[in-house]
Amino acid sequence: MLSKKTKYGLKALTYLALQSKREPVQISEIARHENIPQKFLESILLTLRKTGLLGSKKGKGGGYYLIKEPNEIPMTTVIRVLEGPIAMVPCVSLNFYEKCDDCPDENKCAVHKLMLQVRDSALEVYRKNTLADLISE
Amino acid sequence: MLSKKTKYGLKALTYLALQSKREPVQISEIARHENIPQKFLESILLTLRKTGLLGSKKGKGGGYYLIKEPNEIPMTTVIRVLEGPIAMVPCVSLNFYEKCDDCPDENKCAVHKLMLQVRDSALEVYRKNTLADLISE
DNA sequence: CTTTTACCCTATCGATTTTATAGAGTTAAC
DNA sequence: GTTAACTCTATAAAATCGATAGGGTAAAAG
């Protein structure tokens, strides 16, 4: 199941991407328009800023804005930042690999074999979709 | 993340599929060979039996066995029984559809648009893999 | 230089889900 | 009728998730 964090984060990103100008948008405005609890959104935008996807400006007239163009933001990045590993089991993860304690041989493991395929297919989708693709009508 | 329930269930199914004869295998044997907590496995096998994937025999010489041939058991079925909906958000689920409260228009929702593709690609993988595919060397 | 605005950061809380265990009940074989 | 093995319910520990609280910090306005 997709976490609300990811869902809200994605919505916020699209809201920012749809702005005609790249000027700071307040958290409260995004929260209102996208029906997101403001405090929760605050923490999400903070992590998006820390990972370099968003910039922020403090004080009056401040807010968040996209640093890159929407077509330069692939979903692989967004999902990994917000949701974590794309793989459903650590033993097939590219960026967060971890061996299973219970599994003596990965190459004979049915779970491994299946989840490898699932990871690849998901990765393909996330790679070919940028933020720009998701806001295009 | 894939739940342990699904992981264990899949492993148990492959263990049963690899048996030369379709005779009852005891829970304890499966648990031992696959490094699964026995009591936990017990409940998993029970749900697999209730959904018609496994048969069971009580008393001495009892145990669990596959009802169908491995090539007749698609992963779509297994995953839905053990893990639940394949879709990552209810609004793109085929079997468990549910509207989002926060989303005024699904067709304009970026999350919806992305997760629809993810669902389709996962579905394709699960459909083309049967239990037989996962145990073939 | 003080007030206001708005982001920054940490802590915490309640609910839910997940994982696992306990133990009594039931059925079948011998 | 004793033993083996599945059945079923209850429960508890642990982890995760969603959300909130509240004070801190920086920038702009006047």
mmCIF file of C-alpha atoms (C1' of nucleotides) in Angstrom:
data_model
loop_
_atom_site.group_PDB
_atom_site.id
_atom_site.type_symbol
_atom_site.label_atom_id
_atom_site.label_comp_id
_atom_site.label_asym_id
_atom_site.label_seq_id
_atom_site.Cartn_x
_atom_site.Cartn_y
_atom_site.Cartn_z
ATOM 1 C CA MET A 1 0.000 0.000 0.000
ATOM 2 C CA LEU A 2 1.242 3.460 -0.877
ATOM 3 C CA SER A 3 1.811 5.581 2.213
ATOM 4 C CA LYS A 4 -0.023 8.849 2.671
ATOM 5 C CA LYS A 5 3.345 10.499 2.866
ATOM 6 C CA THR A 6 4.119 9.511 -0.706
ATOM 7 C CA LYS A 7 0.648 10.312 -1.889
ATOM 8 C CA TYR A 8 0.659 13.754 -0.295
ATOM 9 C CA GLY A 9 4.184 14.431 -1.440
ATOM 10 C CA LEU A 10 3.359 13.596 -5.022
ATOM 11 C CA LYS A 11 0.298 15.784 -4.928
ATOM 12 C CA ALA A 12 2.270 18.680 -3.534
ATOM 13 C CA LEU A 13 4.886 18.272 -6.236
ATOM 14 C CA THR A 14 2.284 18.338 -8.975
ATOM 15 C CA TYR A 15 0.683 21.377 -7.423
ATOM 16 C CA LEU A 16 4.001 23.170 -7.537
ATOM 17 C CA ALA A 17 4.674 21.950 -11.049
ATOM 18 C CA LEU A 18 1.397 23.399 -12.228
ATOM 19 C CA GLN A 19 2.263 26.930 -11.063
ATOM 20 C CA SER A 20 2.739 29.312 -13.929
ATOM 21 C CA LYS A 21 5.643 30.984 -12.190
ATOM 22 C CA ARG A 22 8.410 29.379 -10.152
ATOM 23 C CA GLU A 23 7.677 31.505 -7.144
ATOM 24 C CA PRO A 24 7.405 30.281 -3.547
ATOM 25 C CA VAL A 25 4.061 28.756 -2.621
ATOM 26 C CA GLN A 26 3.050 28.588 1.007
ATOM 27 C CA ILE A 27 2.515 25.265 2.739
ATOM 28 C CA SER A 28 -0.922 26.394 3.812
ATOM 29 C CA GLU A 29 -1.980 27.023 0.227
ATOM 30 C CA ILE A 30 -0.876 23.582 -0.924
ATOM 31 C CA ALA A 31 -2.481 21.919 2.074
ATOM 32 C CA ARG A 32 -5.768 23.675 1.413
ATOM 33 C CA HIS A 33 -5.910 22.898 -2.278
ATOM 34 C CA GLU A 34 -4.857 19.273 -1.986
ATOM 35 C CA ASN A 35 -6.717 18.406 1.206
ATOM 36 C CA ILE A 36 -3.619 17.534 3.180
ATOM 37 C CA PRO A 37 -3.151 18.030 6.962
ATOM 38 C CA GLN A 38 -0.874 21.056 7.063
ATOM 39 C CA LYS A 39 1.533 19.902 9.759
ATOM 40 C CA PHE A 40 1.982 16.566 8.074
ATOM 41 C CA LEU A 41 2.645 18.252 4.765
ATOM 42 C CA GLU A 42 5.183 20.480 6.445
ATOM 43 C CA SER A 43 7.376 17.521 7.337
ATOM 44 C CA ILE A 44 7.006 16.012 3.889
ATOM 45 C CA LEU A 45 8.057 19.198 2.120
ATOM 46 C CA LEU A 46 10.978 19.440 4.485
ATOM 47 C CA THR A 47 12.338 16.061 3.401
ATOM 48 C CA LEU A 48 11.763 16.934 -0.234
ATOM 49 C CA ARG A 49 13.807 20.055 0.282
ATOM 50 C CA LYS A 50 16.583 18.204 2.081
ATOM 51 C CA THR A 51 16.921 15.783 -0.798
ATOM 52 C CA GLY A 52 17.229 18.633 -3.246
ATOM 53 C CA LEU A 53 13.914 18.394 -5.023
ATOM 54 C CA LEU A 54 12.509 21.584 -3.579
ATOM 55 C CA GLY A 55 13.844 24.953 -2.575
ATOM 56 C CA SER A 56 12.363 27.128 0.135
ATOM 57 C CA LYS A 57 12.232 30.725 1.151
ATOM 58 C CA LYS A 58 11.574 31.892 4.679
ATOM 59 C CA GLY A 59 9.644 34.852 6.020
ATOM 60 C CA LYS A 60 6.884 36.844 4.389
ATOM 61 C CA GLY A 61 6.330 35.865 0.792
ATOM 62 C CA GLY A 62 8.151 32.656 1.501
ATOM 63 C CA GLY A 63 7.224 29.096 0.640
ATOM 64 C CA TYR A 64 8.363 26.147 -1.448
ATOM 65 C CA TYR A 65 9.195 25.932 -5.126
ATOM 66 C CA LEU A 66 10.572 23.388 -7.583
ATOM 67 C CA ILE A 67 14.294 23.565 -8.143
ATOM 68 C CA LYS A 68 14.352 21.593 -11.378
ATOM 69 C CA GLU A 69 11.980 21.487 -14.292
ATOM 70 C CA PRO A 70 9.219 18.877 -13.984
ATOM 71 C CA ASN A 71 10.598 16.873 -16.899
ATOM 72 C CA GLU A 72 13.888 16.512 -15.048
ATOM 73 C CA ILE A 73 12.291 14.827 -12.058
ATOM 74 C CA PRO A 74 11.858 11.094 -12.616
ATOM 75 C CA MET A 75 9.502 9.153 -10.402
ATOM 76 C CA THR A 76 12.277 6.792 -9.357
ATOM 77 C CA THR A 77 13.746 9.661 -7.368
ATOM 78 C CA VAL A 78 10.481 10.799 -5.875
ATOM 79 C CA ILE A 79 9.367 7.313 -4.852
ATOM 80 C CA ARG A 80 12.710 6.415 -3.330
ATOM 81 C CA VAL A 81 12.751 9.598 -1.277
ATOM 82 C CA LEU A 82 9.188 9.376 -0.052
ATOM 83 C CA GLU A 83 8.314 5.677 -0.034
ATOM 84 C CA GLY A 84 11.713 4.075 0.256
ATOM 85 C CA PRO A 85 13.059 1.141 -1.754
ATOM 86 C CA ILE A 86 11.170 0.260 -4.907
ATOM 87 C CA ALA A 87 11.816 -3.446 -4.394
ATOM 88 C CA MET A 88 9.329 -5.292 -2.219
ATOM 89 C CA VAL A 89 12.023 -7.392 -0.560
ATOM 90 C CA PRO A 90 15.514 -6.197 0.404
ATOM 91 C CA CYS A 91 17.172 -9.130 -1.388
ATOM 92 C CA VAL A 92 16.163 -7.711 -4.779
ATOM 93 C CA SER A 93 16.809 -4.069 -3.987
ATOM 94 C CA LEU A 94 19.335 -2.184 -6.069
ATOM 95 C CA ASN A 95 19.962 0.620 -3.602
ATOM 96 C CA PHE A 96 19.151 -1.073 -0.316
ATOM 97 C CA TYR A 97 20.256 -4.674 -0.805
ATOM 98 C CA GLU A 98 20.160 -6.979 2.185
ATOM 99 C CA LYS A 99 20.375 -10.746 2.416
ATOM 100 C CA CYS A 100 17.485 -12.700 3.921
ATOM 101 C CA ASP A 101 18.433 -14.574 7.096
ATOM 102 C CA ASP A 102 16.071 -17.417 6.377
ATOM 103 C CA CYS A 103 17.033 -18.016 2.772
ATOM 104 C CA PRO A 104 20.047 -20.279 2.092
ATOM 105 C CA ASP A 105 20.177 -19.715 -1.656
ATOM 106 C CA GLU A 106 18.704 -16.677 -3.394
ATOM 107 C CA ASN A 107 18.909 -18.245 -6.809
ATOM 108 C CA LYS A 108 16.574 -21.026 -5.790
ATOM 109 C CA CYS A 109 14.180 -18.801 -3.912
ATOM 110 C CA ALA A 110 10.766 -18.404 -5.499
ATOM 111 C CA VAL A 111 10.122 -15.135 -3.716
ATOM 112 C CA HIS A 112 13.371 -13.758 -5.040
ATOM 113 C CA LYS A 113 12.651 -14.864 -8.590
ATOM 114 C CA LEU A 114 9.188 -13.333 -8.579
ATOM 115 C CA MET A 115 10.050 -10.094 -6.833
ATOM 116 C CA LEU A 116 12.945 -9.488 -9.166
ATOM 117 C CA GLN A 117 10.497 -9.308 -12.032
ATOM 118 C CA VAL A 118 8.117 -7.123 -10.086
ATOM 119 C CA ARG A 119 10.921 -4.734 -9.242
ATOM 120 C CA ASP A 120 12.034 -4.502 -12.856
ATOM 121 C CA SER A 121 8.570 -3.781 -14.136
ATOM 122 C CA ALA A 122 7.934 -1.139 -11.494
ATOM 123 C CA LEU A 123 11.293 0.419 -12.157
ATOM 124 C CA GLU A 124 10.485 0.706 -15.836
ATOM 125 C CA VAL A 125 7.295 2.593 -15.063
ATOM 126 C CA TYR A 126 8.952 4.926 -12.578
ATOM 127 C CA ARG A 127 11.820 5.600 -14.928
ATOM 128 C CA LYS A 128 9.747 6.601 -17.885
ATOM 129 C CA ASN A 129 7.471 8.890 -15.897
ATOM 130 C CA THR A 130 8.655 12.314 -14.885
ATOM 131 C CA LEU A 131 6.674 14.879 -12.959
ATOM 132 C CA ALA A 132 5.934 16.501 -16.295
ATOM 133 C CA ASP A 133 4.232 13.358 -17.571
ATOM 134 C CA LEU A 134 1.886 13.276 -14.630
ATOM 135 C CA ILE A 135 0.575 16.797 -15.018
ATOM 136 C CA SER A 136 0.113 16.681 -18.756
ATOM 137 C CA GLU A 137 -3.557 16.366 -19.514
ATOM 138 C CA MET B 1 7.199 -4.041 1.436
ATOM 139 C CA LEU B 2 6.131 -7.647 1.074
ATOM 140 C CA SER B 3 4.700 -9.032 4.314
ATOM 141 C CA LYS B 4 6.249 -12.059 5.980
ATOM 142 C CA LYS B 5 2.902 -13.728 5.633
ATOM 143 C CA THR B 6 3.113 -13.590 1.851
ATOM 144 C CA LYS B 7 6.760 -14.534 1.822
ATOM 145 C CA TYR B 8 6.234 -17.527 4.074
ATOM 146 C CA GLY B 9 3.106 -18.555 2.216
ATOM 147 C CA LEU B 10 4.899 -18.507 -1.107
ATOM 148 C CA LYS B 11 7.772 -20.517 0.261
ATOM 149 C CA ALA B 12 5.413 -23.096 1.685
ATOM 150 C CA LEU B 13 3.620 -23.377 -1.638
ATOM 151 C CA THR B 14 6.847 -23.935 -3.518
ATOM 152 C CA TYR B 15 7.906 -26.527 -0.975
ATOM 153 C CA LEU B 16 4.674 -28.410 -1.567
ATOM 154 C CA ALA B 17 4.982 -28.000 -5.319
ATOM 155 C CA LEU B 18 8.437 -29.559 -5.244
ATOM 156 C CA GLN B 19 7.193 -32.772 -3.617
ATOM 157 C CA SER B 20 7.414 -35.757 -5.929
ATOM 158 C CA LYS B 21 4.100 -37.110 -4.688
ATOM 159 C CA ARG B 22 0.931 -35.200 -3.857
ATOM 160 C CA GLU B 23 0.779 -36.589 -0.355
ATOM 161 C CA PRO B 24 0.138 -34.598 2.838
ATOM 162 C CA VAL B 25 3.147 -32.802 4.246
ATOM 163 C CA GLN B 26 3.171 -31.823 7.897
ATOM 164 C CA ILE B 27 3.315 -28.199 8.952
ATOM 165 C CA SER B 28 6.327 -28.933 11.109
ATOM 166 C CA GLU B 29 8.289 -30.279 8.149
ATOM 167 C CA ILE B 30 7.601 -27.214 6.035
ATOM 168 C CA ALA B 31 8.400 -24.903 8.917
ATOM 169 C CA ARG B 32 11.704 -26.620 9.542
ATOM 170 C CA HIS B 33 12.843 -26.700 5.942
ATOM 171 C CA GLU B 34 11.845 -23.127 5.155
ATOM 172 C CA ASN B 35 12.798 -21.502 8.460
ATOM 173 C CA ILE B 36 9.322 -20.329 9.300
ATOM 174 C CA PRO B 37 7.856 -20.003 12.812
ATOM 175 C CA GLN B 38 5.568 -22.997 12.986
ATOM 176 C CA LYS B 39 2.566 -21.402 14.622
ATOM 177 C CA PHE B 40 2.654 -18.515 12.204
ATOM 178 C CA LEU B 41 2.839 -20.883 9.277
ATOM 179 C CA GLU B 42 -0.097 -22.780 10.692
ATOM 180 C CA SER B 43 -2.374 -19.792 10.309
ATOM 181 C CA ILE B 44 -1.080 -19.047 6.841
ATOM 182 C CA LEU B 45 -1.706 -22.548 5.573
ATOM 183 C CA LEU B 46 -5.144 -22.371 7.064
ATOM 184 C CA THR B 47 -6.075 -19.357 4.962
ATOM 185 C CA LEU B 48 -4.586 -20.990 1.881
ATOM 186 C CA ARG B 49 -6.771 -23.984 2.497
ATOM 187 C CA LYS B 50 -9.879 -21.889 3.062
ATOM 188 C CA THR B 51 -9.378 -20.146 -0.258
ATOM 189 C CA GLY B 52 -9.095 -23.464 -2.039
ATOM 190 C CA LEU B 53 -5.405 -23.499 -2.874
ATOM 191 C CA LEU B 54 -4.533 -26.269 -0.452
ATOM 192 C CA GLY B 55 -6.178 -29.379 0.870
ATOM 193 C CA SER B 56 -5.558 -30.840 4.294
ATOM 194 C CA LYS B 57 -5.812 -34.151 6.056
ATOM 195 C CA LYS B 58 -6.171 -34.452 9.807
ATOM 196 C CA GLY B 59 -4.781 -36.998 12.210
ATOM 197 C CA LYS B 60 -1.795 -39.236 11.892
ATOM 198 C CA GLY B 61 -0.177 -39.055 8.481
ATOM 199 C CA GLY B 62 -2.030 -35.808 7.908
ATOM 200 C CA GLY B 63 -0.782 -32.522 6.541
ATOM 201 C CA TYR B 64 -1.244 -30.126 3.651
ATOM 202 C CA TYR B 65 -1.071 -30.731 -0.092
ATOM 203 C CA LEU B 66 -1.660 -28.821 -3.298
ATOM 204 C CA ILE B 67 -5.094 -29.246 -4.775
ATOM 205 C CA LYS B 68 -4.224 -28.038 -8.273
ATOM 206 C CA GLU B 69 -1.154 -28.509 -10.396
ATOM 207 C CA PRO B 70 1.495 -25.789 -9.949
ATOM 208 C CA ASN B 71 0.997 -24.528 -13.499
ATOM 209 C CA GLU B 72 -2.640 -23.871 -12.719
ATOM 210 C CA ILE B 73 -1.845 -21.528 -9.849
ATOM 211 C CA PRO B 74 -1.172 -17.986 -11.076
ATOM 212 C CA MET B 75 0.556 -15.523 -8.802
ATOM 213 C CA THR B 76 -2.328 -13.095 -9.085
ATOM 214 C CA THR B 77 -4.358 -15.498 -6.968
ATOM 215 C CA VAL B 78 -1.628 -16.178 -4.436
ATOM 216 C CA ILE B 79 -0.752 -12.522 -3.963
ATOM 217 C CA ARG B 80 -4.356 -11.414 -3.634
ATOM 218 C CA VAL B 81 -5.040 -14.057 -1.008
ATOM 219 C CA LEU B 82 -1.922 -13.454 1.053
ATOM 220 C CA GLU B 83 -0.980 -9.842 0.473
ATOM 221 C CA GLY B 84 -4.289 -8.316 -0.511
ATOM 222 C CA PRO B 85 -4.955 -5.944 -3.410
ATOM 223 C CA ILE B 86 -2.251 -5.713 -6.048
ATOM 224 C CA ALA B 87 -2.911 -2.004 -6.572
ATOM 225 C CA MET B 88 -1.037 0.368 -4.294
ATOM 226 C CA VAL B 89 -3.995 2.690 -3.929
ATOM 227 C CA PRO B 90 -7.650 1.640 -3.683
ATOM 228 C CA CYS B 91 -8.671 4.047 -6.449
ATOM 229 C CA VAL B 92 -6.852 1.927 -9.060
ATOM 230 C CA SER B 93 -7.801 -1.465 -7.667
ATOM 231 C CA LEU B 94 -9.735 -3.833 -9.890
ATOM 232 C CA ASN B 95 -11.100 -6.030 -7.135
ATOM 233 C CA PHE B 96 -11.136 -3.629 -4.209
ATOM 234 C CA TYR B 97 -11.955 -0.260 -5.775
ATOM 235 C CA GLU B 98 -12.581 2.639 -3.454
ATOM 236 C CA LYS B 99 -12.734 6.348 -4.124
ATOM 237 C CA CYS B 100 -10.283 8.678 -2.370
ATOM 238 C CA ASP B 101 -12.012 11.191 -0.075
ATOM 239 C CA ASP B 102 -9.442 13.859 -0.737
ATOM 240 C CA CYS B 103 -9.396 13.627 -4.522
ATOM 241 C CA PRO B 104 -12.022 15.596 -6.447
ATOM 242 C CA ASP B 105 -11.180 14.188 -9.888
ATOM 243 C CA GLU B 106 -9.375 10.908 -10.449
ATOM 244 C CA ASN B 107 -8.605 11.676 -14.055
ATOM 245 C CA LYS B 108 -6.575 14.707 -13.083
ATOM 246 C CA CYS B 109 -4.816 12.992 -10.182
ATOM 247 C CA ALA B 110 -1.122 12.357 -10.672
ATOM 248 C CA VAL B 111 -1.067 9.596 -8.100
ATOM 249 C CA HIS B 112 -3.891 7.871 -9.894
ATOM 250 C CA LYS B 113 -2.226 8.179 -13.260
ATOM 251 C CA LEU B 114 1.066 6.786 -12.006
ATOM 252 C CA MET B 115 -0.316 3.993 -9.880
ATOM 253 C CA LEU B 116 -2.515 2.795 -12.706
ATOM 254 C CA GLN B 117 0.608 2.064 -14.700
ATOM 255 C CA VAL B 118 2.325 0.429 -11.754
ATOM 256 C CA ARG B 119 -0.677 -1.788 -11.174
ATOM 257 C CA ASP B 120 -0.795 -2.853 -14.806
ATOM 258 C CA SER B 121 2.854 -3.731 -14.924
ATOM 259 C CA ALA B 122 2.688 -5.704 -11.685
ATOM 260 C CA LEU B 123 -0.425 -7.469 -12.860
ATOM 261 C CA GLU B 124 1.330 -8.531 -16.020
ATOM 262 C CA VAL B 125 4.159 -10.104 -14.026
ATOM 263 C CA TYR B 126 1.810 -11.876 -11.620
ATOM 264 C CA ARG B 127 -0.349 -13.158 -14.440
ATOM 265 C CA LYS B 128 2.407 -14.710 -16.450
ATOM 266 C CA ASN B 129 4.006 -16.432 -13.460
ATOM 267 C CA THR B 130 2.465 -19.580 -12.084
ATOM 268 C CA LEU B 131 3.794 -21.584 -9.173
ATOM 269 C CA ALA B 132 5.359 -23.905 -11.750
ATOM 270 C CA ASP B 133 7.422 -21.047 -13.199
ATOM 271 C CA LEU B 134 8.897 -20.238 -9.829
ATOM 272 C CA ILE B 135 10.163 -23.729 -9.070
ATOM 273 C CA SER B 136 11.610 -24.421 -12.505
ATOM 274 C CA GLU B 137 15.373 -24.242 -12.362
ATOM 275 C "C1'" DC C 1 14.592 47.274 15.712
ATOM 276 C "C1'" DT C 2 10.365 45.215 16.517
ATOM 277 C "C1'" DT C 3 6.560 42.784 14.641
ATOM 278 C "C1'" DT C 4 4.756 39.573 11.605
ATOM 279 C "C1'" DT C 5 5.064 35.875 8.509
ATOM 280 C "C1'" DA C 6 6.370 31.455 7.315
ATOM 281 C "C1'" DC C 7 9.601 27.781 7.199
ATOM 282 C "C1'" DC C 8 12.584 24.546 10.577
ATOM 283 C "C1'" DC C 9 13.047 20.932 13.831
ATOM 284 C "C1'" DT C 10 12.164 17.597 17.525
ATOM 285 C "C1'" DA C 11 9.267 15.044 20.298
ATOM 286 C "C1'" DT C 12 5.453 12.472 21.055
ATOM 287 C "C1'" DC C 13 0.987 10.226 20.798
ATOM 288 C "C1'" DG C 14 -2.718 7.155 19.366
ATOM 289 C "C1'" DA C 15 -4.260 3.815 16.173
ATOM 290 C "C1'" DT C 16 -3.463 0.217 13.289
ATOM 291 C "C1'" DT C 17 -1.061 -3.581 11.374
ATOM 292 C "C1'" DT C 18 2.161 -7.106 11.567
ATOM 293 C "C1'" DT C 19 4.333 -10.917 13.543
ATOM 294 C "C1'" DA C 20 4.258 -14.314 16.676
ATOM 295 C "C1'" DT C 21 2.661 -17.361 20.532
ATOM 296 C "C1'" DA C 22 -0.555 -19.985 23.675
ATOM 297 C "C1'" DG C 23 -3.715 -23.234 24.432
ATOM 298 C "C1'" DA C 24 -7.796 -25.732 24.067
ATOM 299 C "C1'" DG C 25 -10.654 -28.256 20.512
ATOM 300 C "C1'" DT C 26 -11.412 -31.698 16.782
ATOM 301 C "C1'" DT C 27 -10.606 -35.416 13.643
ATOM 302 C "C1'" DA C 28 -8.396 -39.540 11.873
ATOM 303 C "C1'" DA C 29 -5.290 -43.475 12.177
ATOM 304 C "C1'" DC C 30 -3.768 -47.367 14.574
ATOM 305 C "C1'" DG D 1 -8.619 -44.974 23.511
ATOM 306 C "C1'" DT D 2 -4.287 -43.065 22.661
ATOM 307 C "C1'" DT D 3 -1.518 -40.480 19.680
ATOM 308 C "C1'" DA D 4 -0.707 -37.443 15.827
ATOM 309 C "C1'" DA D 5 -1.770 -33.505 13.491
ATOM 310 C "C1'" DC D 6 -4.787 -29.994 11.840
ATOM 311 C "C1'" DT D 7 -8.459 -26.195 13.638
ATOM 312 C "C1'" DC D 8 -9.732 -22.202 15.883
ATOM 313 C "C1'" DT D 9 -9.791 -18.244 19.004
ATOM 314 C "C1'" DA D 10 -7.566 -15.174 21.764
ATOM 315 C "C1'" DT D 11 -3.995 -12.383 22.774
ATOM 316 C "C1'" DA D 12 0.305 -9.923 23.124
ATOM 317 C "C1'" DA D 13 4.594 -7.799 21.618
ATOM 318 C "C1'" DA D 14 6.644 -4.945 18.230
ATOM 319 C "C1'" DA D 15 6.716 -2.009 14.448
ATOM 320 C "C1'" DT D 16 4.793 1.365 11.481
ATOM 321 C "C1'" DC D 17 1.888 5.095 10.188
ATOM 322 C "C1'" DG D 18 -0.596 9.270 10.388
ATOM 323 C "C1'" DA D 19 -1.032 13.163 12.768
ATOM 324 C "C1'" DT D 20 -0.252 16.922 16.180
ATOM 325 C "C1'" DA D 21 2.165 20.047 19.445
ATOM 326 C "C1'" DG D 22 5.111 23.565 20.270
ATOM 327 C "C1'" DG D 23 9.031 26.137 20.312
ATOM 328 C "C1'" DG D 24 13.002 27.843 17.174
ATOM 329 C "C1'" DT D 25 14.866 30.546 13.295
ATOM 330 C "C1'" DA D 26 15.140 33.536 9.341
ATOM 331 C "C1'" DA D 27 13.382 37.139 6.339
ATOM 332 C "C1'" DA D 28 10.549 40.986 5.139
ATOM 333 C "C1'" DA D 29 7.894 45.177 6.360
ATOM 334 C "C1'" DG D 30 7.361 49.354 8.472
#
